[in-house]
Short mmCIF file of C-alpha atoms in Angstrom, two decimals:
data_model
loop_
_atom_site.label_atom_id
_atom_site.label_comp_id
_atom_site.label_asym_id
_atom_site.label_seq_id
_atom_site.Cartn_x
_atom_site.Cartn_y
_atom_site.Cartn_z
CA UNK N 27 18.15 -38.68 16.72
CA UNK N 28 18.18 -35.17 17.51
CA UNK N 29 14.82 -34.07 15.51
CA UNK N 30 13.06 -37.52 17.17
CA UNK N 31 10.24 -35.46 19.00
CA UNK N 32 9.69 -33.01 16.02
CA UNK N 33 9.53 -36.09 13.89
CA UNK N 34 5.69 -35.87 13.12
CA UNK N 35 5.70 -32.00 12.99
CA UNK N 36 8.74 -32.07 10.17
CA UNK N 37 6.80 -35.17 8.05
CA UNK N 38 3.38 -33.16 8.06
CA UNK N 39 5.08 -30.10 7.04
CA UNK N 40 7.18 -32.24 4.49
CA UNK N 41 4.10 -33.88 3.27
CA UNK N 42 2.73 -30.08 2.73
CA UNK N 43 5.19 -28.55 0.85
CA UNK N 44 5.00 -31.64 -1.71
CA UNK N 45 1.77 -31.25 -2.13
CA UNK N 46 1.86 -27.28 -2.50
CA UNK N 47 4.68 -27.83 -5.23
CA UNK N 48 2.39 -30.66 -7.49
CA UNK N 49 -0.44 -28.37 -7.06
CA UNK N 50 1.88 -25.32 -8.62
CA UNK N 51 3.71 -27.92 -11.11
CA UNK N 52 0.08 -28.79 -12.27
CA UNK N 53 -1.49 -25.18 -12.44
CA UNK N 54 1.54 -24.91 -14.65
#
């Protein structure tokens, strides 16, 4: 796969973002 190496960099900064947007969904 192309993004192989970036793998755990693009998952953490996945993981992130979902947790920002809960965090705004329940300050909501």
């Amino acid at each position: 796969m192309l993004f192989e190496p970036n793998r755990g960099f693009y998952a953490g900064h996945t993981c992130a973002l979902f947790s920002l947007s809960l965090c705004v969904a329940s300050c909501c």
